[in-house]
Coordinates of C-alpha atoms in Angstrom, one line a residue:
M1 CA 62.2 71.4 77.3
T2 CA 61.9 74.3 79.7
A3 CA 60.2 77.5 78.4
T4 CA 62.5 80.4 77.9
P5 CA 61.9 83.9 79.3
V6 CA 60.6 85.2 76.0
E7 CA 58.2 82.3 75.6
K8 CA 56.8 83.1 79.0
L9 CA 56.3 86.7 78.0
S10 CA 52.9 87.6 76.7
E11 CA 52.9 89.1 73.2
K12 CA 50.7 92.0 74.3
R13 CA 52.2 95.1 75.8
R14 CA 53.2 94.6 79.4
G15 CA 55.2 96.5 82.0
V16 CA 55.8 100.3 82.2
T17 CA 55.7 102.8 79.3
G18 CA 57.1 106.3 79.2
E19 CA 53.6 107.8 79.5
E20 CA 52.9 105.9 82.7
F21 CA 55.9 107.4 84.5
S22 CA 54.8 110.9 85.2
A23 CA 56.9 114.0 85.9
A24 CA 55.7 113.8 89.6
D25 CA 56.9 110.2 89.9
K26 CA 60.3 111.2 88.5
K27 CA 60.6 114.2 90.8
R28 CA 59.8 112.1 93.9
A29 CA 62.4 109.5 92.8
Q30 CA 65.0 112.1 92.2
L31 CA 64.4 113.7 95.6
A32 CA 64.7 110.3 97.3
I33 CA 67.9 109.6 95.5
Q34 CA 69.4 113.0 96.4
K35 CA 68.5 112.5 100.0
M36 CA 70.2 109.1 100.1
R37 CA 73.3 110.4 98.4
E38 CA 73.6 113.3 100.9
G39 CA 73.4 110.7 103.7
I40 CA 76.6 109.0 102.4
T41 CA 79.5 110.8 104.1
K42 CA 83.0 109.7 105.2
G43 CA 82.1 110.1 108.9
K44 CA 78.9 108.0 108.6
R45 CA 80.5 105.3 106.5
Y46 CA 83.5 105.1 108.8
R47 CA 81.2 104.7 111.8
A48 CA 79.2 102.1 110.0
M49 CA 82.4 100.2 109.2
V50 CA 83.7 100.3 112.8
R51 CA 80.3 99.3 114.1
T52 CA 79.9 96.4 111.6
F53 CA 83.5 95.1 112.3
A54 CA 82.9 95.4 116.0
K55 CA 79.5 93.7 115.8
H56 CA 81.1 90.6 114.2
G57 CA 84.2 90.7 116.5
L58 CA 86.8 91.6 113.8
L59 CA 87.9 95.1 114.9
H60 CA 91.0 93.7 116.7
L61 CA 92.3 92.4 113.3
L62 CA 93.4 95.9 112.3
R63 CA 95.6 96.4 115.4
D64 CA 96.8 92.9 116.4
R65 CA 100.2 92.0 114.9
K66 CA 99.9 88.4 116.3
M67 CA 97.1 87.7 113.8
F68 CA 99.7 87.5 111.0
R69 CA 101.0 84.3 112.6
L70 CA 97.9 82.6 111.3
F71 CA 98.9 83.5 107.8
R72 CA 101.9 81.1 107.8
R73 CA 101.6 77.9 105.8
N74 CA 102.2 75.4 108.6
R75 CA 99.0 75.7 110.7
N76 CA 97.4 73.3 113.1
K77 CA 93.8 72.2 113.0
E78 CA 92.7 74.8 115.6
E79 CA 94.3 77.6 113.6
E80 CA 92.6 76.4 110.4
E81 CA 89.2 76.5 112.2
Q82 CA 90.0 80.0 113.5
L83 CA 90.7 81.2 110.0
H84 CA 87.5 79.7 108.7
N85 CA 85.7 81.6 111.5
I86 CA 87.4 84.8 110.5
G87 CA 86.5 84.2 106.9
R88 CA 82.8 83.6 107.8
R89 CA 82.7 86.8 109.8
L90 CA 84.4 88.8 107.0
R91 CA 81.9 87.5 104.5
L92 CA 79.0 88.7 106.7
V93 CA 80.7 92.1 107.2
F94 CA 81.3 92.6 103.5
E95 CA 77.7 91.6 102.6
E96 CA 76.4 94.0 105.3
L97 CA 78.6 96.9 104.2
G98 CA 77.4 96.7 100.6
P99 CA 78.7 96.9 97.0
T100 CA 82.2 98.2 97.6
F101 CA 83.1 95.5 100.1
I102 CA 81.4 92.7 98.1
K103 CA 83.6 93.6 95.1
L104 CA 86.6 93.9 97.4
G105 CA 85.9 90.4 98.7
Q106 CA 85.6 89.0 95.2
V107 CA 89.1 90.5 94.4
L108 CA 90.6 89.1 97.6
V109 CA 89.4 85.6 96.7
T110 CA 91.8 85.8 93.7
R111 CA 94.8 86.6 96.0
Q112 CA 95.3 83.2 97.5
E113 CA 99.0 83.9 97.8
L114 CA 98.2 86.7 100.3
I115 CA 95.0 85.4 102.0
P116 CA 95.0 82.0 103.6
E117 CA 92.8 79.4 101.8
P118 CA 90.3 79.0 104.7
I119 CA 89.5 82.7 104.4
T120 CA 89.3 82.8 100.6
T121 CA 87.0 79.7 100.7
E122 CA 84.5 81.5 102.9
L123 CA 84.8 84.8 100.9
A124 CA 84.0 82.8 97.7
E125 CA 80.5 82.4 99.0
L126 CA 79.9 86.2 98.9
L127 CA 76.4 87.0 97.7
D128 CA 76.4 89.4 94.8
E129 CA 72.6 89.0 94.4
V130 CA 70.9 91.6 96.5
P131 CA 67.3 92.8 96.9
P132 CA 66.3 95.1 94.0
M133 CA 65.8 98.8 94.4
P134 CA 62.4 100.3 93.5
F135 CA 61.8 100.6 89.8
S136 CA 61.0 104.3 90.1
F137 CA 64.6 105.0 91.0
M138 CA 65.8 103.2 87.9
A139 CA 63.1 104.8 85.7
A140 CA 64.4 108.2 86.8
I141 CA 67.9 107.3 85.6
L142 CA 66.6 105.9 82.3
D143 CA 64.5 109.0 81.7
D144 CA 67.5 111.3 82.4
E145 CA 70.2 109.6 80.5
L146 CA 68.7 108.1 77.4
P147 CA 68.1 110.7 74.6
E148 CA 64.4 109.7 74.4
G149 CA 64.0 108.7 78.0
L150 CA 61.5 106.0 78.7
D151 CA 60.0 106.6 75.3
T152 CA 62.9 104.6 73.9
F153 CA 60.9 101.5 74.8
E154 CA 57.6 100.2 73.8
W155 CA 57.5 98.8 77.2
I156 CA 59.9 97.8 80.0
D157 CA 59.2 95.1 82.6
P158 CA 59.5 96.7 86.1
E159 CA 60.6 93.3 87.6
P160 CA 64.3 92.9 87.1
I161 CA 65.6 89.7 85.6
G162 CA 68.8 90.3 87.6
S163 CA 69.7 92.3 90.6
A164 CA 73.4 92.5 91.6
S165 CA 75.2 94.8 94.0
L166 CA 76.2 97.3 91.2
A167 CA 73.4 97.1 88.7
Q168 CA 69.9 95.8 87.8
V169 CA 68.9 94.3 84.5
Y170 CA 65.4 94.6 83.0
R171 CA 63.7 93.1 80.0
A172 CA 62.2 95.5 77.5
R173 CA 61.1 96.0 73.9
L174 CA 62.3 98.9 71.7
K175 CA 59.9 100.9 69.5
D176 CA 61.0 99.0 66.5
G177 CA 60.0 95.7 68.1
R178 CA 63.4 94.3 69.1
Q179 CA 63.7 92.6 72.4
C180 CA 66.5 94.1 74.6
A181 CA 68.1 93.8 78.0
V182 CA 68.5 97.1 79.9
K183 CA 71.3 97.3 82.5
V184 CA 71.0 100.2 84.9
V185 CA 73.7 101.1 87.5
R186 CA 72.2 101.5 90.9
P187 CA 72.0 105.2 92.1
M188 CA 74.4 106.1 94.8
V189 CA 76.8 103.3 94.1
D190 CA 79.4 105.7 92.6
K191 CA 79.2 108.0 95.7
L192 CA 79.4 104.9 97.9
F193 CA 82.5 103.6 96.1
Q194 CA 84.4 106.9 96.3
T195 CA 83.6 107.3 100.0
D196 CA 84.4 103.7 101.0
I197 CA 87.6 103.5 99.0
A198 CA 89.0 106.7 100.6
I199 CA 88.6 105.1 104.0
I200 CA 89.9 101.7 102.8
R201 CA 93.0 103.3 101.4
K202 CA 93.9 104.7 104.9
L203 CA 93.3 101.3 106.6
V204 CA 95.4 99.5 104.0
K205 CA 98.3 101.8 104.5
R206 CA 98.2 100.9 108.2
V207 CA 98.0 97.2 107.5
Q208 CA 101.0 97.5 105.0
K209 CA 103.1 98.9 107.9
L210 CA 102.2 95.9 110.1
L211 CA 103.4 93.4 107.5
P212 CA 106.8 91.7 108.1
P213 CA 109.5 93.3 106.0
A214 CA 109.9 90.4 103.5
L215 CA 106.1 90.3 102.9
A216 CA 105.8 94.1 102.7
A217 CA 108.5 94.1 100.0
S218 CA 106.5 91.7 97.8
A219 CA 102.9 92.6 98.7
D220 CA 101.9 96.1 97.5
L221 CA 98.5 96.3 99.2
P222 CA 98.0 100.0 98.3
G223 CA 98.7 99.2 94.7
L224 CA 96.2 96.3 94.9
I225 CA 93.5 98.6 96.2
N226 CA 94.2 101.2 93.5
D227 CA 94.0 98.5 90.9
Y228 CA 90.8 97.2 92.4
Y229 CA 89.3 100.7 92.5
S230 CA 90.1 101.5 88.9
S231 CA 88.6 98.2 87.6
S232 CA 85.5 98.6 89.8
T233 CA 84.9 102.2 88.7
N234 CA 85.1 100.9 85.2
E235 CA 82.2 98.6 86.0
L236 CA 80.1 101.6 86.9
D237 CA 80.5 103.3 83.5
M238 CA 78.4 101.5 81.0
R239 CA 80.2 103.3 78.2
I240 CA 83.4 101.4 79.0
E241 CA 81.5 98.1 79.1
A242 CA 79.9 98.9 75.7
R243 CA 83.4 99.7 74.3
N244 CA 84.7 96.4 75.7
M245 CA 81.8 94.6 74.0
N246 CA 82.4 96.2 70.7
D247 CA 86.2 95.6 70.9
H248 CA 85.8 91.9 71.7
R249 CA 83.1 91.5 69.0
E250 CA 85.8 92.4 66.5
I251 CA 88.2 89.9 68.1
M252 CA 85.5 87.2 67.9
E253 CA 84.8 87.7 64.2
E254 CA 86.9 84.8 63.1
F255 CA 84.9 82.4 65.4
E256 CA 81.6 81.2 64.0
T257 CA 80.0 79.8 67.2
I258 CA 80.5 82.6 69.7
D259 CA 79.4 86.2 69.8
V260 CA 78.7 89.3 71.9
P261 CA 75.3 90.9 72.2
Q262 CA 74.7 94.0 70.0
V263 CA 74.8 97.4 71.8
Y264 CA 71.6 99.4 70.9
A265 CA 72.1 102.4 73.2
V266 CA 74.5 103.4 75.9
A267 CA 74.9 106.2 78.5
E268 CA 77.1 106.6 81.6
H269 CA 74.8 104.5 83.8
V270 CA 72.6 102.7 81.2
L271 CA 73.3 100.0 78.7
V272 CA 70.7 98.8 76.2
M273 CA 71.8 95.6 74.5
E274 CA 70.5 92.7 72.5
F275 CA 68.4 90.2 74.6
V276 CA 69.7 86.7 74.3
D277 CA 66.8 84.3 74.4
G278 CA 68.2 81.1 75.9
W279 CA 70.0 79.6 78.9
N280 CA 73.3 80.1 80.6
L281 CA 76.0 77.5 80.1
K282 CA 75.1 75.6 83.3
E283 CA 71.4 75.3 82.5
F284 CA 70.9 74.7 78.8
P285 CA 69.1 71.5 77.9
V286 CA 71.4 68.5 77.3
D287 CA 69.7 67.6 74.0
L288 CA 70.1 71.2 72.6
L289 CA 73.6 70.6 71.3
S290 CA 75.2 67.5 69.9
F291 CA 78.7 66.5 70.9
E292 CA 80.1 68.0 67.7
E293 CA 78.4 71.3 68.4
R294 CA 79.6 71.4 72.0
F295 CA 83.1 70.6 70.8
E296 CA 83.0 73.4 68.2
R297 CA 81.9 76.0 70.9
M298 CA 84.5 74.8 73.3
T299 CA 87.3 75.0 70.7
D300 CA 86.2 78.5 69.6
L301 CA 85.9 79.7 73.2
A302 CA 89.3 78.3 74.1
H303 CA 91.0 79.8 71.0
Y304 CA 89.2 83.1 71.7
Y305 CA 90.5 83.2 75.3
I306 CA 94.0 82.3 74.0
K307 CA 93.8 85.1 71.4
T308 CA 92.8 87.7 74.0
F309 CA 95.2 86.4 76.6
S310 CA 98.1 86.5 74.2
Q311 CA 97.3 90.2 73.4
G312 CA 97.3 91.1 77.1
F313 CA 93.5 91.3 77.6
Y314 CA 91.8 89.3 80.3
H315 CA 88.2 88.8 81.2
A316 CA 88.3 88.2 84.9
D317 CA 84.9 86.5 85.1
P318 CA 84.2 84.3 82.1
H319 CA 82.3 81.6 84.1
G320 CA 79.4 79.6 82.9
S321 CA 76.7 82.0 84.3
N322 CA 78.0 84.8 82.1
I323 CA 77.8 82.7 78.9
M324 CA 74.4 82.2 77.3
I325 CA 73.4 79.7 74.7
D326 CA 70.9 81.2 72.3
R327 CA 68.0 78.9 71.5
H328 CA 67.7 80.1 67.9
S329 CA 71.3 80.4 66.5
K330 CA 72.8 78.1 69.2
K331 CA 75.7 80.5 69.5
A332 CA 77.4 81.1 72.8
F333 CA 77.0 84.7 73.9
A334 CA 79.3 86.3 76.5
I335 CA 77.0 88.8 78.3
D336 CA 78.8 90.5 81.2
W337 CA 81.8 92.7 80.2
G338 CA 82.4 94.6 83.4
M339 CA 85.5 92.9 84.8
V340 CA 87.8 93.3 81.7
G341 CA 91.3 94.5 81.9
R342 CA 94.7 94.5 80.4
M343 CA 98.1 93.2 81.5
D344 CA 101.6 93.7 80.0
S345 CA 101.8 91.5 76.9
L346 CA 105.3 90.5 77.8
H347 CA 103.9 88.9 81.0
T348 CA 101.3 87.0 79.1
E349 CA 103.9 85.9 76.6
A350 CA 106.1 84.6 79.5
I351 CA 103.1 82.7 80.9
F352 CA 102.4 80.8 77.7
R353 CA 106.1 80.1 77.2
M354 CA 106.1 78.7 80.7
L355 CA 103.1 76.5 79.9
L356 CA 104.6 75.2 76.7
H357 CA 107.9 74.4 78.5
T358 CA 106.0 72.6 81.3
R359 CA 104.1 70.4 78.9
L360 CA 107.5 69.4 77.3
N361 CA 108.9 68.6 80.7
Q362 CA 111.5 71.4 80.4
A363 CA 111.4 72.5 84.0
E364 CA 114.5 74.6 83.9
D365 CA 113.2 76.6 81.0
A366 CA 109.8 76.9 82.6
A367 CA 111.5 78.3 85.8
E368 CA 113.4 80.9 83.7
A369 CA 110.2 81.9 82.0
T370 CA 108.5 82.3 85.4
L371 CA 111.2 84.7 86.5
D372 CA 109.9 87.0 83.7
I373 CA 106.5 86.9 85.4
V374 CA 107.4 87.4 89.1
Q375 CA 110.1 89.8 90.2
P376 CA 112.6 88.8 92.9
T377 CA 113.3 91.3 95.7
P378 CA 116.3 91.6 98.0
Y379 CA 114.7 89.1 100.4
T380 CA 114.4 86.4 97.6
D381 CA 116.8 83.4 97.5
P382 CA 117.0 82.8 93.7
V383 CA 118.4 79.2 94.2
H384 CA 115.6 78.2 96.6
L385 CA 113.0 79.8 94.4
K386 CA 114.0 78.0 91.2
D387 CA 114.3 74.7 93.1
Q388 CA 110.7 75.1 94.3
L389 CA 109.5 76.0 90.8
R390 CA 111.2 73.0 89.2
S391 CA 109.8 70.6 91.7
M392 CA 106.3 72.0 91.2
F393 CA 106.4 71.9 87.3
I394 CA 107.0 68.2 87.3
H395 CA 103.4 67.6 88.5
Y396 CA 101.9 69.4 85.5
V397 CA 103.8 67.7 82.6
N398 CA 101.0 65.4 81.6
S399 CA 98.2 66.7 83.8
E400 CA 94.5 66.8 82.8
Q401 CA 92.1 69.7 83.2
A402 CA 89.8 67.7 85.5
S403 CA 92.7 66.9 87.9
K404 CA 94.1 69.0 90.7
Y405 CA 97.0 69.9 88.5
N406 CA 95.2 72.0 85.8
W407 CA 96.7 75.1 84.3
G408 CA 94.6 77.5 86.3
H409 CA 95.9 75.9 89.4
L410 CA 99.4 76.1 88.0
V411 CA 99.3 79.9 87.6
I412 CA 97.9 80.2 91.2
Q413 CA 100.8 78.0 92.4
I414 CA 103.3 80.3 90.7
I415 CA 101.8 83.3 92.5
T416 CA 101.9 81.5 95.8
I417 CA 105.5 80.3 95.5
G418 CA 106.5 83.8 94.4
M419 CA 105.0 85.3 97.5
L420 CA 106.5 82.7 99.8
N421 CA 109.9 83.7 98.3
S422 CA 109.2 87.4 98.7
C423 CA 108.8 88.1 95.0
R424 CA 106.8 91.1 93.7
I425 CA 103.7 89.9 91.9
P426 CA 102.1 92.1 89.2
N427 CA 98.7 93.3 90.4
G428 CA 96.9 92.3 87.3
L429 CA 98.2 88.7 87.4
A430 CA 95.8 87.4 90.0
L431 CA 92.7 88.6 88.0
W432 CA 94.3 87.2 84.9
A433 CA 94.7 83.9 86.7
K434 CA 91.1 84.0 87.8
G435 CA 90.0 84.5 84.2
F436 CA 92.2 81.7 82.9
T437 CA 90.9 79.4 85.6
A438 CA 87.3 80.3 84.9
A439 CA 87.9 79.8 81.1
E440 CA 89.2 76.3 81.9
G441 CA 86.2 75.5 84.1
T442 CA 83.8 76.7 81.3
A443 CA 85.5 74.5 78.8
R444 CA 85.3 71.5 81.2
W445 CA 81.6 72.2 81.8
L446 CA 80.8 72.6 78.1
C447 CA 82.7 69.6 76.7
P448 CA 84.2 67.3 79.5
E449 CA 85.1 64.6 76.9
I450 CA 87.9 66.7 75.5
S451 CA 90.9 68.0 77.4
Y452 CA 91.2 71.8 77.5
H453 CA 95.0 71.4 77.5
T454 CA 94.9 69.7 74.1
V455 CA 92.7 72.4 72.7
V456 CA 95.0 75.1 73.9
E457 CA 98.0 73.4 72.5
S458 CA 96.3 73.3 69.1
A459 CA 96.6 77.1 69.2
D460 CA 100.4 77.0 69.4
V461 CA 100.9 78.3 65.8
Q462 CA 98.4 81.1 66.5
M463 CA 100.3 82.2 69.6
L464 CA 103.7 82.0 67.8
R465 CA 102.4 84.0 64.9
R466 CA 101.1 86.8 67.2
W467 CA 104.3 86.9 69.2
L468 CA 106.4 87.2 66.1
S469 CA 104.2 89.8 64.6
R470 CA 104.4 91.8 67.8
R471 CA 108.2 91.5 67.9
F472 CA 108.8 92.1 64.2
N473 CA 106.5 94.7 62.9
F474 CA 107.0 98.2 61.5
R475 CA 106.7 100.0 64.9
A476 CA 108.9 97.5 66.7
N477 CA 111.6 97.8 63.9
A478 CA 111.3 101.6 63.8
S479 CA 111.9 101.7 67.6
L480 CA 114.8 99.4 67.3
I481 CA 116.4 101.4 64.5
T482 CA 115.9 104.7 66.5
E483 CA 117.5 103.3 69.6
A484 CA 120.4 101.8 67.6
G485 CA 120.9 105.2 65.8
K486 CA 121.0 107.0 69.1
L487 CA 123.6 104.5 70.4
V488 CA 125.8 104.8 67.3
G489 CA 125.5 108.6 67.2
T490 CA 126.3 109.3 70.9
L491 CA 128.8 106.5 71.5
P492 CA 132.0 108.4 70.4
R493 CA 131.0 111.4 72.5
R494 CA 130.3 109.3 75.6
I495 CA 133.6 107.3 75.2
N496 CA 135.5 110.7 74.9
K497 CA 134.0 111.9 78.1
I498 CA 135.0 108.7 80.0
L499 CA 138.6 109.0 78.6
E500 CA 138.8 112.6 79.6
K501 CA 137.8 111.8 83.2
L502 CA 140.4 109.0 83.3
A503 CA 143.1 111.3 81.9
W504 CA 142.4 113.9 84.6
N505 CA 142.0 111.3 87.3
D506 CA 138.4 112.6 87.9
L507 CA 136.4 109.4 87.3
K508 CA 134.0 109.0 90.2
L509 CA 131.6 106.3 91.2
I510 CA 128.8 107.4 93.4
V511 CA 127.5 104.6 95.7
E512 CA 124.2 105.3 97.6
N513 CA 123.5 103.1 100.6
R514 CA 119.8 102.8 101.3
V515 CA 118.7 101.5 104.7
D516 CA 115.5 99.5 105.0
D517 CA 112.6 101.4 106.7
H518 CA 112.0 98.4 108.9
L519 CA 115.7 98.4 110.0
I520 CA 115.5 102.1 110.8
H521 CA 112.3 101.4 112.9
K522 CA 114.2 98.7 114.8
I523 CA 117.2 100.9 115.4
N524 CA 114.9 103.7 116.7
K525 CA 113.2 101.2 119.1
M526 CA 116.7 100.0 120.4
V527 CA 117.8 103.6 120.9
N528 CA 114.6 104.4 122.8
R529 CA 115.0 101.4 125.0
V530 CA 118.6 102.2 125.7
T531 CA 117.6 105.8 126.6
L532 CA 114.9 104.6 128.9
A533 CA 117.4 102.2 130.5
V534 CA 119.9 105.0 131.1
M535 CA 117.1 107.2 132.6
A536 CA 115.9 104.3 134.8
G537 CA 119.5 103.7 136.0
G538 CA 120.1 107.4 136.6
L539 CA 116.9 107.8 138.6
F540 CA 117.7 104.7 140.7
T541 CA 121.3 105.8 141.4
G542 CA 120.3 109.4 142.2
A543 CA 117.5 108.3 144.5
S544 CA 119.7 105.8 146.3
I545 CA 122.5 108.3 146.9
L546 CA 120.0 110.9 148.1
L547 CA 118.1 108.6 150.5
S548 CA 121.2 106.9 151.8
F549 CA 123.7 109.7 152.3
G550 CA 121.5 112.9 152.5
T551 CA 120.1 112.4 155.9
E552 CA 121.0 116.0 157.1
I553 CA 119.6 117.6 154.0
L554 CA 116.4 115.4 154.1
N555 CA 115.9 116.5 157.8
A556 CA 116.3 120.1 156.7
I557 CA 114.1 119.9 153.6
P558 CA 111.5 117.1 154.1
S559 CA 110.1 117.5 150.6
L560 CA 113.4 116.0 149.2
R561 CA 112.5 112.7 150.8
W562 CA 109.3 112.6 148.7
L563 CA 111.4 113.5 145.6
G564 CA 113.8 110.6 146.3
T565 CA 111.0 108.2 146.9
G566 CA 109.3 109.3 143.6
M567 CA 112.6 108.9 141.7
L568 CA 113.0 105.4 143.1
W569 CA 109.5 104.3 142.2
G570 CA 109.8 105.9 138.7
S571 CA 113.0 104.0 138.0
S572 CA 111.2 100.8 139.1
A573 CA 108.3 101.5 136.8
L574 CA 110.6 102.2 133.8
S575 CA 112.5 98.9 134.5
V576 CA 109.3 96.9 134.7
Y577 CA 108.1 98.5 131.4
L578 CA 111.4 97.7 129.7
I579 CA 111.4 94.1 130.8
W580 CA 107.8 93.7 129.6
R581 CA 108.7 95.2 126.2
V582 CA 111.6 92.8 125.8
I583 CA 109.5 89.7 126.7
R584 CA 106.7 90.9 124.3
S585 CA 109.1 91.4 121.4
K586 CA 110.5 87.9 121.8
R587 CA 107.0 86.4 121.8
A588 CA 106.1 88.4 118.6

């Protein structure tokens, strides 16, 4: 059996203590951090982005409308390879530009309905493990933010056990002898996020304008970026992560085999929590757990996920590397609580209704439930949408988790079909789907002998009880009674007003006609072209009359000949330009 990190750790004091980190060391680290923060400006970051995109040959993507042709579903082999190439270059760009773009790439991976699969496949390989920053920088943050500074610890190992783009994790021992893990947010990451996001928002607004009208109606790219920004900034505040851990520990209380590490201390950029001595889910020894023990943990994890999902919570990253098996208690500990969010509970309820209808081969009911998840737009053909959904649900009736038609894939397919039919997709749904897929993958890794679908179905009563309690509780009933009272109290007055309007023949119905922005843009282009054509025709006609019949005047005033010639060439240039624009618009 492989030795655990704690077994490798000598019992004698090792690492750095508060006494060894002097005031001079702290001052030097703070000055270096301040200097680096001052070097992060919008101008410098914008130039760095332009330089990096240009270096990897991607700058043309932001201004070439023809690139959107590659995003269609029916692509040939050459176009697929071109998209893979774009994805590889984007991955290199994101890794080079740092934390903001690494996290953005991880979010884009979940939006497979927006981004072609060859690109998301490449972005899925984004490296979140980065070289660690010097410990002196982290020590300065610890000394500033913890009430007792570095004296909180008996010792802290200066070599991180984990170094990601946003934070670094260290092993340490508290004064009372407890082993702990110390998560410290990298300095400057918050400034980098704020600066980069301000630039990204401007670029995304430009990309949104380039989208075809049907796609623009369903894809809210600025909303996606705002959603990404809010969830990413939450990851930078360790107090929010600590609150998530405490909240979900309460949710887990009914499950015996899973747990969340205890929070020992927390500050804005520091989280001190219980150290889990063990292995992650993909590395624990095969003989550590029996089949019964693995099944118990799989069942508890599945029912916990269902419980949180049914309440509108989602953990967007519950993969095997974020779950540790403790060598002593053999419990499964979820250790990373940064990407946690909430989605409208009515949406999650609709998702589970859709899953239950699908398993019962009730495709029509499943399609109706799906329309409570995705929102049709004026560009949506409801008949075609429901027909596609019904055809798709047939494949998932008796599907197994190990097959292509697992439930995580089903949610992704719903998002994809919704986008293809110009439906508006809730921004949180893609991250919810990512969490659901990861949970399914975790269950398959932990206990492949048992179907995850069967375990989820065993929670039907639990889901039904929660839905009913949410629908029929004191607050819901009070709200219903209040609304009904308002209706009953105001109904006579409202009917009287309508009857008075009818009696005086004063009933009016205001109809507002809204013209699509894309249509207005097209009309403006047509008007501009007609204006240029009239100008070209006028110049040509005027020049022809002047040069053909104005011989006497031209002999008297020679400069008029130059004017007529210029008008003739000008009309020719305008005509060529108009022809080129017409040909280009047809190709686009």
